[in-house]
Structures are given as C-alpha cells and as structure tokens.
C-alpha cells in the first residue's frame, strides 16, 4: 500500500538556519504530495502541495519539489524563524478520492 | 465560514462510558474523515465518508462507530471507552482532489 516516510525529529535549529525535512514516498501511479503544519494546540493546516512531477510547491518561504525519480518531496526553508516551530507532516493522495496518507511528523524547534 | 468545527474540545471519560464526537463543516465537502493522533504515531485514520449516508473503515476502526446522516456532519461514537482510546481526535473534510481542511481537535482522556 501507499506509505510516507519522513525524517524523525525532533529537529532543533537556531534562528536564520537552513531547514531541510526529508520525505520519501511509496505509491502507485502519480500521487499528489502535501506538506501540512501543526502549531501547538491546533489542527493541521496545509502548507504547500504539488500535483505532478517536477512541480514546486511554495508558501511562507517554504519550498518542496516533487521528484518522481527519487520518490521524494523534501521540505526546505532558507532562514527559519522562531515562529516556524511546529510539527510538519508529509502526506500523499494516490487519487482524488482516496484518504491522505500521512508520515509520522517531524517536530521542529527554532531557538533565538 | 467557520470551516471545520469539533465538539467538544475536551472530555474525560471513565472506562466503559460512551460518548459521541461531533464534526461539522460548512464548505459543502463530500469527503469527511476522523483521525486520531498519538505521540510518535502521527495521524491514523479511523473512519471516513465519501458522501452523505456512506461510511468506510480506515486504518484503526475497532472500538469506534460513525454516522453521516447529513452532508455537513460526521459523528464519531465510542460505545464503551477504553484507556487505549485516550488520544487527540481530528476531523477533516475535502472535495475530491482538493485540499484537506482540519478541525481544531478534541482531546479525550479515558481513565
């Protein structure tokens, strides 16, 4: 079945450091890929998405590129802020009708 | 738009008690989902619905029942709560192929 593997945390960075959170997937066909963010005490919210190979999703300084050849969708940000501290989830959907499959989440802590 | 709302926000149950969690969405979404979130386990799908009157089992359905009598509501029931059901429960909804919107969560403790 479909699955998502993302790097285990927690990840602790200093403010203005470069962030990479790795995400790889296994799926049939050509899934859509997502990154969700969960701030403390809140539900998940969509951060960015990509629906086909080589697409780059971006939002709030975060970026991720859909790499079909390496089945990856790594999340990057050039300069993190304390306000980026949250849990980040990678997810996929094989078709428009199937439930999203989530990775286990990566907790990011950014210190000033 | 309120988006996805969940009732209640917090609840404490004794083992064997029953309760119903309510999820409501005002975006006319066809699909609705119930997840549980436990430390180190990420999100696990309990049940989902692809339309009014339909439900399907997810990854961890045992001990839960659901109903979707109205398109905007998706109810999650625990008939006889167990300590293993202590968790944070999230509801979500979406259109086919669209973004999934999440509610704020219900924190349930079973003693």
Coordinates of C-alpha atoms in Angstrom, one line a residue, chain A residues 54-97:
Chain A
X54 CA 8.8 18.5 -11.1
X55 CA 6.2 20.8 -9.6
X56 CA 7.4 23.1 -6.9
X57 CA 5.1 24.0 -4.1
X58 CA 5.9 27.1 -2.0
X59 CA 4.4 29.1 0.8
X60 CA 5.7 31.4 3.6
X61 CA 9.3 30.9 2.5
X62 CA 9.0 27.1 2.5
X63 CA 9.5 25.1 -0.7
X64 CA 9.3 21.4 -1.8
X65 CA 9.8 19.9 -5.2
X66 CA 8.1 16.7 -6.4
X67 CA 10.9 14.4 -7.5
X68 CA 9.4 11.3 -9.2
X69 CA 12.8 9.8 -10.0
X70 CA 13.7 9.7 -6.3
X71 CA 10.1 9.5 -5.0
X72 CA 10.8 12.4 -2.7
X73 CA 9.3 15.7 -1.6
X74 CA 11.7 17.3 0.8
X75 CA 10.7 20.5 2.6
X76 CA 13.2 23.4 2.7
X77 CA 13.4 26.9 4.1
X78 CA 16.4 29.2 3.7
X79 CA 16.1 31.0 7.0
X80 CA 13.9 29.7 9.8
X81 CA 12.2 31.8 12.5
X82 CA 11.1 31.1 16.0
X83 CA 7.5 31.2 14.7
X84 CA 8.2 28.2 12.5
X85 CA 8.4 25.9 15.5
X86 CA 5.8 23.3 14.8
X87 CA 5.2 19.7 13.7
X88 CA 5.5 19.2 10.0
X89 CA 3.7 16.3 8.2
X90 CA 4.3 15.0 4.7
X91 CA 1.3 13.4 3.0
X92 CA 0.2 11.9 -0.3
X93 CA -3.0 11.1 -2.1
X94 CA -2.9 8.5 -4.9
X95 CA -6.2 9.6 -6.4
X96 CA -8.6 12.4 -5.8
X97 CA -10.9 10.1 -3.9

